[in-house]
Coordinates of C-alpha atoms in Angstrom, one line a residue:
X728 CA 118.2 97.9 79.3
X729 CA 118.8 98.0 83.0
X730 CA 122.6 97.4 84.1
X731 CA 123.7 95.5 87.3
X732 CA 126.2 97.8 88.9
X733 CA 129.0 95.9 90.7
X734 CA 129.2 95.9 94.1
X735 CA 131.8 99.1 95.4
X736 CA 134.9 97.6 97.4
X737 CA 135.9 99.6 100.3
X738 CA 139.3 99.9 98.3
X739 CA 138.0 101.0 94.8
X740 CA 137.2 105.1 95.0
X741 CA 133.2 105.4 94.2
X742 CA 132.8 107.6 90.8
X743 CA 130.2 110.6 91.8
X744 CA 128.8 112.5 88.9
X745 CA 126.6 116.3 89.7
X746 CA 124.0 116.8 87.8
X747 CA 123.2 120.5 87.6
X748 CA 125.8 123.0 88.2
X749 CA 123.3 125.3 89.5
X750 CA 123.9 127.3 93.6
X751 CA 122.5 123.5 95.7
X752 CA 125.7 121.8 93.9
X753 CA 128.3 124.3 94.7
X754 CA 127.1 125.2 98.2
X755 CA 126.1 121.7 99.3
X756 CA 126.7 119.1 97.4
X757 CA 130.5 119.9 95.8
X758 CA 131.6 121.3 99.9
X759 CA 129.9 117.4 101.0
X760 CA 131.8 115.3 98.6
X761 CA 135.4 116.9 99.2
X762 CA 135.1 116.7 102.7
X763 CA 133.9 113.0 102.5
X764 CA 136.5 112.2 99.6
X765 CA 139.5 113.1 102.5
X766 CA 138.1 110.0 104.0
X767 CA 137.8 107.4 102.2
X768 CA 138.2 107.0 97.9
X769 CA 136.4 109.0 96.3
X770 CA 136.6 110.9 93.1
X771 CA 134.2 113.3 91.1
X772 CA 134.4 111.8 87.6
X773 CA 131.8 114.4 85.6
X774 CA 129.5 117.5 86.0
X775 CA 126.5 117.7 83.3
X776 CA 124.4 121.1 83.2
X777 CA 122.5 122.4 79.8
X778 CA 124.9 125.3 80.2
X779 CA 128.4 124.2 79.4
X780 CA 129.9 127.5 80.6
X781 CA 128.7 126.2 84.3
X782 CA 129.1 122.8 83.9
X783 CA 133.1 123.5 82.9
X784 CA 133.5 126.3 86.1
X785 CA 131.8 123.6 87.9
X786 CA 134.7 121.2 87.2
X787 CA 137.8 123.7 87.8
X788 CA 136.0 125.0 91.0
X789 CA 135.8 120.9 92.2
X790 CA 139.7 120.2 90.6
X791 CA 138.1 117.1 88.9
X792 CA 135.9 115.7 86.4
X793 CA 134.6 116.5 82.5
X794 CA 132.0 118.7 82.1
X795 CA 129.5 117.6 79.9
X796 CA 126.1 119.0 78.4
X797 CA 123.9 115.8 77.4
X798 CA 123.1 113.2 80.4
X799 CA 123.0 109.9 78.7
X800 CA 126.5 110.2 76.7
X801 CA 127.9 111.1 80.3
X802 CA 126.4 108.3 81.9
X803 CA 127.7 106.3 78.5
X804 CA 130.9 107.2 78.9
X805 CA 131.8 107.9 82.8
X806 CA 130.0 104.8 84.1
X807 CA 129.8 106.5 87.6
X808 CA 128.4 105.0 90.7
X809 CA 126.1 107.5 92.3
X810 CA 124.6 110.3 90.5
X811 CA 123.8 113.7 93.2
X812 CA 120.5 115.8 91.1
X813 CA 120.6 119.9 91.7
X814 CA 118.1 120.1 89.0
X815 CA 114.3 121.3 89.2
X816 CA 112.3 119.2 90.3
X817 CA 110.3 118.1 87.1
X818 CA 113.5 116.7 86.0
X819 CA 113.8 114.6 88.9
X820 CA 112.3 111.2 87.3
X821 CA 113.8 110.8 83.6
X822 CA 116.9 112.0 85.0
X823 CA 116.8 109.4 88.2
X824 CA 115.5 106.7 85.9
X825 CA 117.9 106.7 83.0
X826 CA 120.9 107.3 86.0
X827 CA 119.6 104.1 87.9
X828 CA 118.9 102.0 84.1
X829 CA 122.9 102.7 83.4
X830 CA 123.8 101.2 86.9
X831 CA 124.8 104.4 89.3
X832 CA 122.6 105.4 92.5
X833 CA 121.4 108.2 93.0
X834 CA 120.6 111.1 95.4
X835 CA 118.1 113.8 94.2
X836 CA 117.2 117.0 96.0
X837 CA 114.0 117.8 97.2
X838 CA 111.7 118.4 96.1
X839 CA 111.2 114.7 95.0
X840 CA 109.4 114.9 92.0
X841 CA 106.2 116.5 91.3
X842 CA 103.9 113.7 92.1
X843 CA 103.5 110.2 93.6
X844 CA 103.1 108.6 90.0
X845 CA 106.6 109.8 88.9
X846 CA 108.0 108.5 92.6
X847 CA 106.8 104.8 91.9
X848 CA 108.0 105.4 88.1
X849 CA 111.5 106.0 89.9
X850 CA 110.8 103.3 92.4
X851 CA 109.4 100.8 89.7
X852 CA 113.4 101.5 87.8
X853 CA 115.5 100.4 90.7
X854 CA 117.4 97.6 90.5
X855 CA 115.5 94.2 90.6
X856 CA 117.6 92.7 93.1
X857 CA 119.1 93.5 96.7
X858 CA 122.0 95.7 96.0
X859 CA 120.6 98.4 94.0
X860 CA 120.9 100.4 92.6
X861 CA 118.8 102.7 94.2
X862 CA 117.4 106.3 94.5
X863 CA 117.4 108.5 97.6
X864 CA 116.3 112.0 98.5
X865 CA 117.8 115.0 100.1
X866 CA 116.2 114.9 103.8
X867 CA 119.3 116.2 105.6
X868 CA 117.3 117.4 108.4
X869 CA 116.8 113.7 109.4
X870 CA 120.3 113.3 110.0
X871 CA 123.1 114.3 112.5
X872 CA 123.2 113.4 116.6
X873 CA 120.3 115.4 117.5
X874 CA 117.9 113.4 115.2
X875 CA 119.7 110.5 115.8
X876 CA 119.4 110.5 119.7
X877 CA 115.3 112.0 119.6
X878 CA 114.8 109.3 117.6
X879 CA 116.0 106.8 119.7
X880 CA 114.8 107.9 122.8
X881 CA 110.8 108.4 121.4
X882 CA 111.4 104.6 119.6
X883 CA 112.0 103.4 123.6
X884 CA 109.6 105.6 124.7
X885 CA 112.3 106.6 127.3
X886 CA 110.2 110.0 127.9
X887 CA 106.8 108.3 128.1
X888 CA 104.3 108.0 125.1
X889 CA 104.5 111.1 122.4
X890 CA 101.3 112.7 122.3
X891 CA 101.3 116.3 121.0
X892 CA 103.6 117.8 118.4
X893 CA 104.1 120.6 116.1
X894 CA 105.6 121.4 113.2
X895 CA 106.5 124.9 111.8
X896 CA 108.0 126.2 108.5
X897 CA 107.6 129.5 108.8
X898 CA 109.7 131.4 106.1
X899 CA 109.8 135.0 104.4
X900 CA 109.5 135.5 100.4
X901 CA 109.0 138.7 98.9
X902 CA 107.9 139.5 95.7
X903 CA 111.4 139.6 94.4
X904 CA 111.8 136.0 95.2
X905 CA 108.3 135.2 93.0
X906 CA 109.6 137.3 89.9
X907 CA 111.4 133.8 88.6
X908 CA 108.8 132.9 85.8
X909 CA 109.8 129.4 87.2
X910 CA 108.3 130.3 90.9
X911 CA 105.1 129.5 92.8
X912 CA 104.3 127.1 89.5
X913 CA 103.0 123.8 89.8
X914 CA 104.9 122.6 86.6
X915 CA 108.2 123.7 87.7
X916 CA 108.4 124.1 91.2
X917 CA 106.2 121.1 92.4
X918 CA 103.9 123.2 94.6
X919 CA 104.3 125.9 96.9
X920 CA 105.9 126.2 100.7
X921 CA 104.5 123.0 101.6
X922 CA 106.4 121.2 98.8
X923 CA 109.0 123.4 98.3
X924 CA 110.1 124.6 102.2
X925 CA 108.2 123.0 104.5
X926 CA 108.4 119.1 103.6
X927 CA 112.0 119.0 105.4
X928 CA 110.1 119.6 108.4
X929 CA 107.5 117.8 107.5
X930 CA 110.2 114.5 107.0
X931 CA 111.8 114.9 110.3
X932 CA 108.1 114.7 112.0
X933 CA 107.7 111.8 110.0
X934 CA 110.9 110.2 111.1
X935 CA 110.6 111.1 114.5
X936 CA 107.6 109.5 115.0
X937 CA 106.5 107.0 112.3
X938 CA 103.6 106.4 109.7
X939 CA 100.6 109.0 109.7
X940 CA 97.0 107.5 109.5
X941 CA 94.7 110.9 108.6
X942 CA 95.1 114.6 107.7
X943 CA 93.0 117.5 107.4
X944 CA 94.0 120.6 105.9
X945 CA 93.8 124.6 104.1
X946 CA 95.6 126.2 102.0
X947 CA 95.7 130.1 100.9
X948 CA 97.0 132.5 98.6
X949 CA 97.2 135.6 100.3
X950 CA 100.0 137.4 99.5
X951 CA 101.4 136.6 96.9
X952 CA 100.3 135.9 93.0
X953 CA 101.2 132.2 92.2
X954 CA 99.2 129.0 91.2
X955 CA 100.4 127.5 93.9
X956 CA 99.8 128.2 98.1
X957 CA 101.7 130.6 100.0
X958 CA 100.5 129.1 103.8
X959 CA 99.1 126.0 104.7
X960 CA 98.2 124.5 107.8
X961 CA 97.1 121.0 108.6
X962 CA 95.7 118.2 111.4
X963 CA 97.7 115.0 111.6
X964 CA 96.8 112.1 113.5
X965 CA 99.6 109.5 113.7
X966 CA 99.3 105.6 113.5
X967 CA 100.9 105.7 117.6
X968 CA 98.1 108.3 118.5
X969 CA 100.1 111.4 118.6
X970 CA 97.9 114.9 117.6
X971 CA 100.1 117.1 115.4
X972 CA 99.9 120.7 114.0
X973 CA 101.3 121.7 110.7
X974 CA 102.7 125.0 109.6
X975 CA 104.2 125.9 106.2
X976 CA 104.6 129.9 105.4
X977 CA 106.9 131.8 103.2
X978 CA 105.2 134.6 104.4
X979 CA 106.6 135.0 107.9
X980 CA 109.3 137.8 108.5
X981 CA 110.8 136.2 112.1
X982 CA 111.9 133.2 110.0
X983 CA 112.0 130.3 112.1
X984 CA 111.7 126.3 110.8
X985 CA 110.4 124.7 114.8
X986 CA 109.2 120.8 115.8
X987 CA 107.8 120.2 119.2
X988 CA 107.1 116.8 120.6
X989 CA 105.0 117.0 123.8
X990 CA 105.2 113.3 125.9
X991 CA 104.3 111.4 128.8
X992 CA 107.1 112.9 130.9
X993 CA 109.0 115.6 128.5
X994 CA 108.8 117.7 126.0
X995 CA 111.5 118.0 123.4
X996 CA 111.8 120.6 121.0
X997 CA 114.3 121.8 117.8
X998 CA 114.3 125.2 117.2
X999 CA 116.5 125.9 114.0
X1000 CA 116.2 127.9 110.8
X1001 CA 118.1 126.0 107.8
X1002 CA 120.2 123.3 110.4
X1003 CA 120.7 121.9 113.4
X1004 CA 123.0 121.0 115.9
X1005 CA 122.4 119.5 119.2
X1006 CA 122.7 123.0 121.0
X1007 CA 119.0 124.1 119.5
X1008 CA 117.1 121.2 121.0
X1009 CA 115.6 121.2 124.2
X1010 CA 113.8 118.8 126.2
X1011 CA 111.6 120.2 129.5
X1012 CA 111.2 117.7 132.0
X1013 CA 107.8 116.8 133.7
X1014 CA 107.2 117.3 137.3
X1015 CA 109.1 114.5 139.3
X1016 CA 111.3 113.4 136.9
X1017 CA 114.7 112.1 138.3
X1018 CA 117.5 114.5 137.7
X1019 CA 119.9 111.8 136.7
X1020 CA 117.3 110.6 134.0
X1021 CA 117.2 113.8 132.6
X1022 CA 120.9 114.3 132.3
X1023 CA 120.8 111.1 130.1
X1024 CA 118.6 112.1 128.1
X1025 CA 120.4 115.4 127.6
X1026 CA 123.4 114.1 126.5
X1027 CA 123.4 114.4 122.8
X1028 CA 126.9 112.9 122.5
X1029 CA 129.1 114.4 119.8
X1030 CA 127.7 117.0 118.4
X1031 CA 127.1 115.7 114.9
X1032 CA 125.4 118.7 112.5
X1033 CA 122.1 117.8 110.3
X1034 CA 123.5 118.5 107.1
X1035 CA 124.4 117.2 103.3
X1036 CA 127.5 115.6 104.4
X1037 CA 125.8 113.6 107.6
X1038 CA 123.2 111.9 105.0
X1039 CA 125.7 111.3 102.3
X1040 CA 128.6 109.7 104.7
X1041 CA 125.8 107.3 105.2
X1042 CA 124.7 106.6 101.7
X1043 CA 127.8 105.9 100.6
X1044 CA 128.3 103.0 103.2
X1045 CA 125.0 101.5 102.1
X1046 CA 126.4 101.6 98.5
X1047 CA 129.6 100.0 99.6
X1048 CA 127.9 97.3 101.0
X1049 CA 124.5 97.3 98.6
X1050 CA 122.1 98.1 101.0
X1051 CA 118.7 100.0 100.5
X1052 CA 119.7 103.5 102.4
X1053 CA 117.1 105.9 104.3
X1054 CA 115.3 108.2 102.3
X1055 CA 114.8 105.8 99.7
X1056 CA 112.1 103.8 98.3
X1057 CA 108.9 103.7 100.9
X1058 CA 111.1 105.5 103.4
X1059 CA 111.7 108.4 100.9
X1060 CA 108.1 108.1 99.7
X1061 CA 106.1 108.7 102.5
X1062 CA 106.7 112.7 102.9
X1063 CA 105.9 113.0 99.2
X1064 CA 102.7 111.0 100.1
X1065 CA 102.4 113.2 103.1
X1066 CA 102.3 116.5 101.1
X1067 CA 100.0 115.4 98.4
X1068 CA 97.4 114.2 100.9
X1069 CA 97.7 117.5 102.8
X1070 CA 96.9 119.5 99.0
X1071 CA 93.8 117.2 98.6
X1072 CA 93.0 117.4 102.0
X1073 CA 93.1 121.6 101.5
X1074 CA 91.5 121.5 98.2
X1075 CA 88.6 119.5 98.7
X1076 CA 87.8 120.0 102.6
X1077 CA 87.8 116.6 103.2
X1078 CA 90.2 114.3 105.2
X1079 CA 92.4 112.5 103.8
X1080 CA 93.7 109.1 104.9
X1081 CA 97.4 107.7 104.7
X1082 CA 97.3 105.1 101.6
X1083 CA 94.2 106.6 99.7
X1084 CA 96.1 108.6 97.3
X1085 CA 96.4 106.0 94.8
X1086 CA 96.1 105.4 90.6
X1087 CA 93.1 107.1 89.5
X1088 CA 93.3 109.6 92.2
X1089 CA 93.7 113.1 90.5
X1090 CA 96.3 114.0 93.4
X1091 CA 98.0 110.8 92.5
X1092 CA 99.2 112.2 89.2
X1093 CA 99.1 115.8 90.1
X1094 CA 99.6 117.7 93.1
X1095 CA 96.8 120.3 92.6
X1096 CA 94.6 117.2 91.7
X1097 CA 93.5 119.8 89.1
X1098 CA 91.2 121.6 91.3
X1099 CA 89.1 124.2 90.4
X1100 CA 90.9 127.5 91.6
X1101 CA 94.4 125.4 92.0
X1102 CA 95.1 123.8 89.1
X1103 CA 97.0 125.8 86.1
X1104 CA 95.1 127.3 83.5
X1105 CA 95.0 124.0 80.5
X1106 CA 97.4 125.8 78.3
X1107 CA 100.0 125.7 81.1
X1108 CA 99.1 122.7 81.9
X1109 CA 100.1 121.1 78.6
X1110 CA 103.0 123.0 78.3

């Protein structure tokens, strides 16, 4: 039966609980909510991981909370507010659904979910009314000053019309990185670089510059010995008319993660690997553009690093004041959407347009869309 979570006063310290103990929570997650907690109250009430040996050295590395081993008797007996996912990704939706049915938010990792069908499942379990609670992803990249002022100045169109962009996920993998049985597997990794890598990216293009109408697409294996891709490339026209190019490798060795916004009178460009700050973007000036403009533009402000802590200082002001936060519902839905339309656009050769992907769609309830050559073998499929 769902629960109404009351509303968090600004006084009353929001009870987190961590959900997987695993390298995300300790490097990310746990180093986010200390930092935040020296703020404003905030306390970590419990860690749950199917290994209790690393959900207890989770809990005396963080100072605080009771480790536990089984999900719904922590959410029983901890009552927290907002639940943070580190788990794999085929976890993502009974674990977000039975967190947001007992009352707490959450905030789950990317990848998503596997497909679009266990999204709205996750979508369809938030709360009924305003207020929540709700469920929202890990797009950090979307965050910090850098994002914050691009975003601003493409919305006023400050730099003319966007036209052209790019975006590039170009990683390196070796064969090392495959051996996890889990790896390069549709049923526990969600897809390949384009799910797994490139869809931060592949957010912050989105974000930048707003709803996509069509996509075309190909995908290859060609290094490596996965069901899933190991490149992809795609064409993405945008509702505002912008032309983009898409880019997602884990076979690159000059690792770079790149997005490149050509307009009217500037291009601006973010050249990063795992984070940004506003010292790796650029923006070029046209020909004839007034110095003093371009010094505005320039100025980024406080430098204000994409990272964990940037989205989550954010969410947990929307969940003091019970308010839908980014990366959530349709907002948080539309990379997933994104990334499935790019595999059917690869796996069929044919384009793909935004809103198609829908129920009865293969790709709605699968990323492969079980395609022949792409889709597991049935045995794994069942498993």
């Amino acid at each position: 039966m769902f629960v109404t979570p009351s509303q968090a006063s600004p006084s009353r310290p929001i009870r987190v609980a961590i959900v997987g103990t695993g390298a995300i929570a300790r490097v990310s997650h746990l180093p986010a909510l200390r930092a935040l907690a020296a703020e404003q109250p905030l306390e970590i009430v419990a860690a749950v991981d199917v290994d209790a040996a690393s959900a207890k050295k989770f809990c005396v590395e963080a100072g605080a909370g009771r480790p536990y081993t089984d999900l719904d008797r922590m959410l029983a007996e901890e009552r927290p507010d907002l639940v943070t996912l580190g788990t794999p990704p085929r976890f993502h939706r009974d674990q977000t659904i039975a967190a947001l049915r007992a009352g707490a938010w959450v905030w789950c990792e990317k990848p998503p979910c596997p497909s679009l069908e266990d999204f709205d499942a996750i979508e369809a379990a938030e709360g009924p009314d305003r207020g929540g609670p709700y469920a929202a992803i890990v797009f950090q990249h979307r965050f910090g000053s850098g994002s914050d002022h691009v975003r601003a100045l493409l919305a006023e169109q400050a730099m003319g019309r966007p036209l052209v962009a790019h975006c590039q996920t170009t990683w390196y993998r070796d064969a090392a990185y495959y051996s996890a049985p889990w790896r390069g597997r549709w049923s526990t990794e969600g897809g390949g670089p384009a799910m797994g890598h490139g869809i931060h990216q592949m957010d912050l293009l989105l974000d930048l510059l707003g709803p996509w109408s069509e996509i075309r697409a190909m995908a290859g294996r060609l290094v490596h010995d996965v069901e899933t891709e190991d490149v992809s490339t795609a064409l993405v026209r945008f509702e505002n008319g912008t032309m983009a190019t898409i880019v997602n490798s884990v076979l690159s060795p000059d690792e770079v993660s790149r997005i490149r916004i050509d307009c009217e009178r500037a291009t601006v460009e973010l050249t990063h690997l795992y984070g940004h700050r506003n010292a790796d973007w650029r923006i070029t000036p046209a020909p004839g553009v007034d110095p003093e403009q371009l010094a505005t533009w320039r100025d980024f402000g406080v430098d204000v690093p994409s990272s964990h802590e940037a989205q989550l200082r954010g969410l947990l002001a929307d969940l003091r004041a019970g308010r839908r936060p980014r990366s959530s519902g349709d907002d948080g839905r539309t990379s997933l959407e994104l990334v499935a339309a790019l595999y059917k656009a690869a796996f069929t050769g044919n384009t793909v347009r935004a809103g198609e992907i829908a129920p009865g769609d293969p790709y709605y309830s699968a990323l492969h869309g079980n395609a022949p050559g792409w889709a597991p073998e049935p045995a794994e499929a069942s498993a």
